[in-house]
PDB file of C-alpha atoms in Angstrom:
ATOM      1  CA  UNK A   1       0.000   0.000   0.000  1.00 61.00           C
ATOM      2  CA  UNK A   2       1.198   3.324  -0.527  1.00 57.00           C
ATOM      3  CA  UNK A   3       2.426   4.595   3.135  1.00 55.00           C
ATOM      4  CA  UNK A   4       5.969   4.182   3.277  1.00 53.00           C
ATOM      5  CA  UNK A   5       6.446   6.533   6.604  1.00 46.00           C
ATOM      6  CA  UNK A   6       9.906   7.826   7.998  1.00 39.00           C
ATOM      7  CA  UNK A   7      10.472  10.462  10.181  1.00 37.00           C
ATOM      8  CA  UNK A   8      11.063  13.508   7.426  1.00 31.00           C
ATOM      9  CA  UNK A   9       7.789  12.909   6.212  1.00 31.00           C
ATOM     10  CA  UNK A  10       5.212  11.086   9.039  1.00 29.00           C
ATOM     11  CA  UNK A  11       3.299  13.620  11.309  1.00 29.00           C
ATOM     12  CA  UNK A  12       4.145  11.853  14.868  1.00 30.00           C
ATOM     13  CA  UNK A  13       1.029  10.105  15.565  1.00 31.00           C
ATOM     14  CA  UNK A  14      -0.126   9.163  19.224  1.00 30.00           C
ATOM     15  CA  UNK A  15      -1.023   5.528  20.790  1.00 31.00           C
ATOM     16  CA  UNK A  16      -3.173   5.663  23.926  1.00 32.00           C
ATOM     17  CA  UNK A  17      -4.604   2.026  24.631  1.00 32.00           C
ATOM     18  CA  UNK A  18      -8.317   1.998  25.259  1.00 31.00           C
ATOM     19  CA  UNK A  19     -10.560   0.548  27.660  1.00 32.00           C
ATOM     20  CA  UNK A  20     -11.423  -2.888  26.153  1.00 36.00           C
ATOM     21  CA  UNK A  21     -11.762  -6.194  27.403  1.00 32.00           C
ATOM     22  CA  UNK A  22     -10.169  -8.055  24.671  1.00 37.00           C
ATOM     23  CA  UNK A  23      -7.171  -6.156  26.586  1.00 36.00           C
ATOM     24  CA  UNK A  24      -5.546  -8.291  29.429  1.00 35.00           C
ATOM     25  CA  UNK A  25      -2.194  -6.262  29.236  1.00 44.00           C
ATOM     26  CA  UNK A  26      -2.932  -2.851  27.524  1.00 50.00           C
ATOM     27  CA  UNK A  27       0.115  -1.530  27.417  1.00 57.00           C
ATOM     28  CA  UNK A  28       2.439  -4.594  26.591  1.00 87.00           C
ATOM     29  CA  UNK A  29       3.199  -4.191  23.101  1.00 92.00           C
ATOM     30  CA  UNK A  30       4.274  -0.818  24.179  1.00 90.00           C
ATOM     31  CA  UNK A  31       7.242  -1.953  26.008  1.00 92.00           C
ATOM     32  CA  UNK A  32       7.947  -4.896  23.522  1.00 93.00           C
ATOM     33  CA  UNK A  33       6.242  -6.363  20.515  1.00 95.00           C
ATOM     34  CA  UNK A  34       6.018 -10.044  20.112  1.00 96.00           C
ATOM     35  CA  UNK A  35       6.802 -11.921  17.685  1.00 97.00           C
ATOM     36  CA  UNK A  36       3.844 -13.859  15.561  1.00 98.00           C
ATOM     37  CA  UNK A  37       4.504 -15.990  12.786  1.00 97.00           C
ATOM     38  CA  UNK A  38       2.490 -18.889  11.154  1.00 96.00           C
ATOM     39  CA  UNK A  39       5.148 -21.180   9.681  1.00 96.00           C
ATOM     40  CA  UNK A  40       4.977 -19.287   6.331  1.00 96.00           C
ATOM     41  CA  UNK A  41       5.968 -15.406   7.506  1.00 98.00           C
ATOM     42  CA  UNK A  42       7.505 -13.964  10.900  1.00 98.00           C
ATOM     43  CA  UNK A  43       6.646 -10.590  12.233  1.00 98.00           C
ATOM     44  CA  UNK A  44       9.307  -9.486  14.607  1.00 98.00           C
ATOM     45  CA  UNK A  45      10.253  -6.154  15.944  1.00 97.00           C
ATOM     46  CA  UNK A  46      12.564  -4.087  14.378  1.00 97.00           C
ATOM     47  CA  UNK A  47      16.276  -3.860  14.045  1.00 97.00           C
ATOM     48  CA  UNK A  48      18.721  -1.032  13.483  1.00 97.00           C
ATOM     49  CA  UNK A  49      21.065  -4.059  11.533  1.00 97.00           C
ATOM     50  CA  UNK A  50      17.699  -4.248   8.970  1.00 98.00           C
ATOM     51  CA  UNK A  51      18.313  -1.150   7.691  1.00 98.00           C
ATOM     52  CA  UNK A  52      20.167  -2.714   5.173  1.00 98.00           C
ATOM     53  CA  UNK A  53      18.171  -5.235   3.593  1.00 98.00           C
ATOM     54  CA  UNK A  54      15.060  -3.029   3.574  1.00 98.00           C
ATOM     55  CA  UNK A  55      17.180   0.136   2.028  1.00 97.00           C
ATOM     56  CA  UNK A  56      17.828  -2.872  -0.721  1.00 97.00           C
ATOM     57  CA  UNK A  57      14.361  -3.812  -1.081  1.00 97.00           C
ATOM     58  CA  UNK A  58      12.267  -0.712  -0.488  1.00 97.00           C
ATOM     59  CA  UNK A  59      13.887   1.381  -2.911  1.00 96.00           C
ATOM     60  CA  UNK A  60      13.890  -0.025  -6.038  1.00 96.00           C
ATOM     61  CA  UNK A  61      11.610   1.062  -8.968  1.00 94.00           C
ATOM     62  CA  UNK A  62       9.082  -1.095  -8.782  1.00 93.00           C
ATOM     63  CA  UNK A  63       8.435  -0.984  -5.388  1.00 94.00           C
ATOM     64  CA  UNK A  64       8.752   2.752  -5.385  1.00 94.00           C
ATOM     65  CA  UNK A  65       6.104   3.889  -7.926  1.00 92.00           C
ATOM     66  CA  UNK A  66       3.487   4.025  -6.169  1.00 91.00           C
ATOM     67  CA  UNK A  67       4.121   4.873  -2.790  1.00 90.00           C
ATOM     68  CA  UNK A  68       4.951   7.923  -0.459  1.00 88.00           C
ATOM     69  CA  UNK A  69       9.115   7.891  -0.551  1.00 89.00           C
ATOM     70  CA  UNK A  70      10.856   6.076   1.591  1.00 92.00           C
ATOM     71  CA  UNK A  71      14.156   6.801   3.711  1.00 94.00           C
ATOM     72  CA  UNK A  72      16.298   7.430   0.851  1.00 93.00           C
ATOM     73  CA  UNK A  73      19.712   6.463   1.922  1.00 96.00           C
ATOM     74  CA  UNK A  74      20.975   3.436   4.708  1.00 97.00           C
ATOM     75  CA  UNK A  75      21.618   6.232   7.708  1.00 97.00           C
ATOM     76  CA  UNK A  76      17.863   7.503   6.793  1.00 97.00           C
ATOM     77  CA  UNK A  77      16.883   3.733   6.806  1.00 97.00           C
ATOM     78  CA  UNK A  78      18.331   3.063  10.473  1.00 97.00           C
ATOM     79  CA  UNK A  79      17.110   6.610  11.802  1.00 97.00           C
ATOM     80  CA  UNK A  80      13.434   5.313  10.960  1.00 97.00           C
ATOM     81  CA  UNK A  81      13.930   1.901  12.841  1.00 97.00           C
ATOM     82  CA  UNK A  82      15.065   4.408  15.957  1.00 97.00           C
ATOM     83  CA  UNK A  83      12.391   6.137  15.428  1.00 96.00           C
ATOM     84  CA  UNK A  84       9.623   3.833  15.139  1.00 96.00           C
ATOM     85  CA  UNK A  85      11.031   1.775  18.167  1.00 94.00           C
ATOM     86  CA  UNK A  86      10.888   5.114  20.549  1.00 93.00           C
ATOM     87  CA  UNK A  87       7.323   6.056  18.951  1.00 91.00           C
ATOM     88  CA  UNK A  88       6.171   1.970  20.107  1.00 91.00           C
ATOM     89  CA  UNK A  89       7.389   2.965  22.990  1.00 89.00           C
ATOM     90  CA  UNK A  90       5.826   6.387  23.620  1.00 84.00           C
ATOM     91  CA  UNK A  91       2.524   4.648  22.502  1.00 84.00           C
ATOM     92  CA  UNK A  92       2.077   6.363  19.434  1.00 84.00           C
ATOM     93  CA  UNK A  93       2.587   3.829  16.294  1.00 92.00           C
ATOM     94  CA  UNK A  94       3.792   0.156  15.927  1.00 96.00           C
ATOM     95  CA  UNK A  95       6.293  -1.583  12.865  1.00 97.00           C
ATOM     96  CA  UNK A  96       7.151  -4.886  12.229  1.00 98.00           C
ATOM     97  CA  UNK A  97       9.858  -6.241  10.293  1.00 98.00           C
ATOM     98  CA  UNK A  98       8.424  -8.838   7.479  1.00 98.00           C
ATOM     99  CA  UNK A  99      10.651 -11.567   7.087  1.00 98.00           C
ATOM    100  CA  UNK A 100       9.823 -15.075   4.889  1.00 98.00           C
ATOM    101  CA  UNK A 101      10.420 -18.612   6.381  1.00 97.00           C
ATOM    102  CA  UNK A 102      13.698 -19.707   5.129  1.00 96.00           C
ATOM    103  CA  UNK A 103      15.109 -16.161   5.532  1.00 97.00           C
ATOM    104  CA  UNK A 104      16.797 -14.046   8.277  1.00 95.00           C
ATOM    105  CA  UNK A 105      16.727 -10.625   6.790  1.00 97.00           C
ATOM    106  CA  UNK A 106      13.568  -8.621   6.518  1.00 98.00           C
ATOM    107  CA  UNK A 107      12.098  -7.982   3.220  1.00 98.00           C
ATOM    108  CA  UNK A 108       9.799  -5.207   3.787  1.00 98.00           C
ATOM    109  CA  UNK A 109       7.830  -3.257   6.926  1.00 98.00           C
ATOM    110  CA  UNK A 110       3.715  -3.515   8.059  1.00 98.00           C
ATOM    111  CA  UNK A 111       3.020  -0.665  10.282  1.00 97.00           C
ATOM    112  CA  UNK A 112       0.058   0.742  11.674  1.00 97.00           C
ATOM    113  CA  UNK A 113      -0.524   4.581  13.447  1.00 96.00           C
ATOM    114  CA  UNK A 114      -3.428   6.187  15.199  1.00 92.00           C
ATOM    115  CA  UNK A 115      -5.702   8.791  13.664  1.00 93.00           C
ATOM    116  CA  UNK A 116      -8.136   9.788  17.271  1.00 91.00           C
ATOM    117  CA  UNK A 117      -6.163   9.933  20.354  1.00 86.00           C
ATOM    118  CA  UNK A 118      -8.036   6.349  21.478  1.00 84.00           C
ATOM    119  CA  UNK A 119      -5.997   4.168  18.307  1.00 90.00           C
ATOM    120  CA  UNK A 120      -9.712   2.838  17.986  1.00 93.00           C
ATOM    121  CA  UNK A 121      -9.478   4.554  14.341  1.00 96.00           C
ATOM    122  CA  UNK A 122      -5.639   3.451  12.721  1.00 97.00           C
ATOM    123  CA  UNK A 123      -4.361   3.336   9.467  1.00 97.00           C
ATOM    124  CA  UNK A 124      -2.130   0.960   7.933  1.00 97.00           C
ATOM    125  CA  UNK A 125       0.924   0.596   5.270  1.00 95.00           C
ATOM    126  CA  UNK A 126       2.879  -2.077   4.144  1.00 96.00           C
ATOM    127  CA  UNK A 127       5.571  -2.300   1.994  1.00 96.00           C
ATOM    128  CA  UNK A 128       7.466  -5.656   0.304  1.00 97.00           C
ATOM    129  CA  UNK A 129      10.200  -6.184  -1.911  1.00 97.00           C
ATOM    130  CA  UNK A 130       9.176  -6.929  -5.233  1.00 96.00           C
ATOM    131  CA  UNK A 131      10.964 -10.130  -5.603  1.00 97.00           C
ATOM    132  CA  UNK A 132       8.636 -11.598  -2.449  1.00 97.00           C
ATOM    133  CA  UNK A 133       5.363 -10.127  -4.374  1.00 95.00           C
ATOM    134  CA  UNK A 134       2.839 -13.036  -5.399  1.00 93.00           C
ATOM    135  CA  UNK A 135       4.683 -15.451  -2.830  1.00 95.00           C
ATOM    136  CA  UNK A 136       1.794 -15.870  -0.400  1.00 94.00           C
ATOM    137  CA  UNK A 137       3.861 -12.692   2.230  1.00 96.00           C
ATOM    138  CA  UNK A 138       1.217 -10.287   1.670  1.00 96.00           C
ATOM    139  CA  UNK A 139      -1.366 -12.442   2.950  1.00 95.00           C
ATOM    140  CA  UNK A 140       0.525 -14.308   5.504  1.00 96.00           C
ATOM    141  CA  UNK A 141       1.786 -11.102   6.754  1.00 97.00           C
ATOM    142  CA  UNK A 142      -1.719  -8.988   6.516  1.00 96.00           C
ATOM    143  CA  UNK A 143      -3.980 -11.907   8.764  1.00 96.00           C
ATOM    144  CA  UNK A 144      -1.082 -12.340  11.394  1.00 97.00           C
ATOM    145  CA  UNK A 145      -1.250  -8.213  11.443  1.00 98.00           C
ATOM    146  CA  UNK A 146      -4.455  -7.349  11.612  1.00 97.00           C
ATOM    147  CA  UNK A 147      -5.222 -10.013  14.180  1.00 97.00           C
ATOM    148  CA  UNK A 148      -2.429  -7.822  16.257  1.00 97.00           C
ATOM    149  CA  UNK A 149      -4.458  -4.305  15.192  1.00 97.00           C
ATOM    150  CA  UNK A 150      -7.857  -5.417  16.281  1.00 97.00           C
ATOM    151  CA  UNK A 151      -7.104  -8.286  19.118  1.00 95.00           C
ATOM    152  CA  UNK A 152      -4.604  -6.717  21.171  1.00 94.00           C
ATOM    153  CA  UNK A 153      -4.227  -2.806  20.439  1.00 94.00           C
ATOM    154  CA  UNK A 154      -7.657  -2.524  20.115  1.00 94.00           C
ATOM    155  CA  UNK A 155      -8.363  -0.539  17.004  1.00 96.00           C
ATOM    156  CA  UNK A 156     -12.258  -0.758  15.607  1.00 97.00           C
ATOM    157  CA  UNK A 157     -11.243   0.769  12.385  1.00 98.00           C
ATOM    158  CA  UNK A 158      -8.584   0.207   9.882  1.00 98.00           C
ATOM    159  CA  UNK A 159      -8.119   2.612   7.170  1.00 98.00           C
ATOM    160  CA  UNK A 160      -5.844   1.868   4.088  1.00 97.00           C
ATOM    161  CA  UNK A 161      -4.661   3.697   0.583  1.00 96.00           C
ATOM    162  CA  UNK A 162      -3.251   2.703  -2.298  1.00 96.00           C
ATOM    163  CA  UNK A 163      -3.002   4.883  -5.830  1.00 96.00           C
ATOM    164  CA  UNK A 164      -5.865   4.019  -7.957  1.00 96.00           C
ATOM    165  CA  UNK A 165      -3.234   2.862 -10.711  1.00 95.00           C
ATOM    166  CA  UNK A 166      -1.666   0.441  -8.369  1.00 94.00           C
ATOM    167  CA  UNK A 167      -3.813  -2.595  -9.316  1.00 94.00           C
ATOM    168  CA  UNK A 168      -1.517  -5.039  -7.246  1.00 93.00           C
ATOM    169  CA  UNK A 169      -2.314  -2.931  -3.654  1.00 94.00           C
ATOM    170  CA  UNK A 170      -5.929  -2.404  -4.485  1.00 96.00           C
ATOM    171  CA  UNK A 171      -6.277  -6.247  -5.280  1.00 95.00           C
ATOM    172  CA  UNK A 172      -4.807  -7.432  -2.400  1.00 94.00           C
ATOM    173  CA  UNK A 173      -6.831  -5.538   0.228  1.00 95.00           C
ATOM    174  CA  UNK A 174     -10.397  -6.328  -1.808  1.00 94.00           C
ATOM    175  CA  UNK A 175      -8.913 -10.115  -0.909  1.00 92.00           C
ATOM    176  CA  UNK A 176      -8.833  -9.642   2.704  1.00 93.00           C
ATOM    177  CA  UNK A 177     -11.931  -8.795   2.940  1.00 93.00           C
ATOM    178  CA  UNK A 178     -11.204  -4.701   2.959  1.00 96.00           C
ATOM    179  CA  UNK A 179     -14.381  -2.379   1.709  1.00 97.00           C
ATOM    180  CA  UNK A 180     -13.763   0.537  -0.475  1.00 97.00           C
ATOM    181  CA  UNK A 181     -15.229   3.723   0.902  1.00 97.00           C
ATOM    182  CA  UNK A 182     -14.130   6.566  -1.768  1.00 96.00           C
ATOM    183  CA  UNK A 183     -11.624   8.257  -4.535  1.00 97.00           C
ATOM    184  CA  UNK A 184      -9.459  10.857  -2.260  1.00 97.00           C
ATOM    185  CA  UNK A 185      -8.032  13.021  -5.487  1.00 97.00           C
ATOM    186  CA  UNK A 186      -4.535  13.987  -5.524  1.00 97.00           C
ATOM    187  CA  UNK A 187      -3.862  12.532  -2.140  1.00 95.00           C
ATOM    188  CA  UNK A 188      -0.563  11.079  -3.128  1.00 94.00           C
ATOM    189  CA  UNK A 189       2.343  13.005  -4.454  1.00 93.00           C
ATOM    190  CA  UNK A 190       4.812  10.333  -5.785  1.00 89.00           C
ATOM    191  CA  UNK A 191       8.035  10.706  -8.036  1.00 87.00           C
ATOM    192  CA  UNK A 192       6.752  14.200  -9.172  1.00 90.00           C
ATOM    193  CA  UNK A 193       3.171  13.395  -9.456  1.00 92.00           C
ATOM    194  CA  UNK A 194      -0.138  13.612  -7.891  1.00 95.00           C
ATOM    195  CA  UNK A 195      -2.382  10.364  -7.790  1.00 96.00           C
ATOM    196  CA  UNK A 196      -5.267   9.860  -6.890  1.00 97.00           C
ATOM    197  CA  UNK A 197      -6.007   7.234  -4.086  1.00 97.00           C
ATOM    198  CA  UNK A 198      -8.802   4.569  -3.109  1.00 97.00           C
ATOM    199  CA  UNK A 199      -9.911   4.616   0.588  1.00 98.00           C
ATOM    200  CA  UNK A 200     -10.520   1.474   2.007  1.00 98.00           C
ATOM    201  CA  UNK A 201     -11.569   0.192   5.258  1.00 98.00           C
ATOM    202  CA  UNK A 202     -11.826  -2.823   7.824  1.00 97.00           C
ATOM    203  CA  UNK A 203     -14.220  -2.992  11.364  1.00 98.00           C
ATOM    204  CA  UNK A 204     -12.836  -5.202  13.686  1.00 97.00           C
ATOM    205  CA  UNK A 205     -16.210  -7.260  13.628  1.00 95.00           C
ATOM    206  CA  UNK A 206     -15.938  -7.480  10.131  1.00 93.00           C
ATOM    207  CA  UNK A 207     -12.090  -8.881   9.950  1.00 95.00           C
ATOM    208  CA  UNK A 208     -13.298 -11.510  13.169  1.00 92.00           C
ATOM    209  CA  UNK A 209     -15.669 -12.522  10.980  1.00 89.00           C
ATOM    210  CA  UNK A 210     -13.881 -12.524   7.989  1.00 86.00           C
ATOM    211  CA  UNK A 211     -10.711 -13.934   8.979  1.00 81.00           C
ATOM    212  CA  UNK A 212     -12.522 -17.988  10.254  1.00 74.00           C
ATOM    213  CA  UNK A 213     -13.122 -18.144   5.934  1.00 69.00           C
ATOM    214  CA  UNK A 214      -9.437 -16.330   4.834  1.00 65.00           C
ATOM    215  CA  UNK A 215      -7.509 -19.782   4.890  1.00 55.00           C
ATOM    216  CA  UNK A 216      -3.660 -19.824   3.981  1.00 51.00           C
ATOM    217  CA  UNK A 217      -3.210 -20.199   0.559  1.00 45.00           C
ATOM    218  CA  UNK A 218       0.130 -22.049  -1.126  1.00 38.00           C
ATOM    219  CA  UNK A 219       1.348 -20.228  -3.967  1.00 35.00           C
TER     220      UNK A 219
END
């Protein structure tokens, strides 16, 4: 999808766990996120030592062309991981590093901020290298996520964008059972230009719903 955040461009967004009984530990994931995998994808925390395999995969062309810039050189890259781990910290947006079973490097970042001061409204970005696209790690990677979003931080509503043009990023969250709400025009300025975006959405009832039909799928 087409947030790739870093902090040059993100507006510092705030965490505050709410009051909700699927909540046995509110603040955990504040102090450290776990790690969730299901035998196909792990989600871990980040790592300053990542910076270099996601400056390699985040950057090229194809990855780029749709999507708000990222850290544009390996000092930027490692700055963001700082970043984002002091921000999880403060309570005010969570990352995870994306990285395939037979792999130890990351290939790409899911991360999620809050848009009310509760984090029961959030919206969401991910970004994978190209050479992992089709694999099954968008999928993998999106159910083990948003069962994080709704189950433990407690967010009711998920928001998402991707350019209309990018077919790949609009397919993909019409799979997971995502619902598009409207055209926001010009909302993305990308290499030079302005694109329009699709809004989509996903309610927490909707994804627990969902998500007992979305089975794993071998590519």
């Amino acid at each position: 999808m087409d947030r790739m955040p870093h902090p040059a461009t993100v507006e510092a967004p705030t965490v505050a766990p709410i009051a909700d009984a699927r909540q046995t530990s509110p603040t955990c994931w504040r102090a450290t996120l776990p790690v969730l995998s299901d035998g196909r994808v792990t989600l871990r925390p980040l790592r300053v030592e990542d910076a270099t395999s996601l400056f390699a995969m985040l950057t090229t062309e194809e990855v780029t062309r749709f999507i708000s810039p990222p850290p544009p050189d390996l000092g930027a890259f490692e700055r963001f991981i700082e970043w984002s781990n002091a921000e999880q910290r403060a309570g005010r947006f969570v990352a995870f590093a994306i990285v395939p079973a037979g792999y130890k490097v990351a290939v790409g970042i899911v991360q999620v901020r809050q848009l009310n001061l509760g984090f029961s409204c959030a919206e969401w970005g991910i970004a994978i290298g190209s050479p992992f696209w089709g694999t099954g790690v968008f999928p993998s990677t999106a159910r083990l996520f948003l069962d994080f979003v709704f189950d433990e931080i407690g967010v009711h509503r998920l928001e998402g964008r991707a350019a209309v043009q990018n077919g790949r990023a609009n397919g993909a969250l019409r799979k997971i059972g995502a619902v598009q709400e409207g055209l926001l025009r010009s909302a993305l300025f990308c290499n030079g230009r302005h694109f329009d975006q699709l809004l989509w959405s996903i309610l927490a009832d909707d994804w627990r719903e969902a998500r007992t039909t979305l089975k794993p799928r071998v590519h």
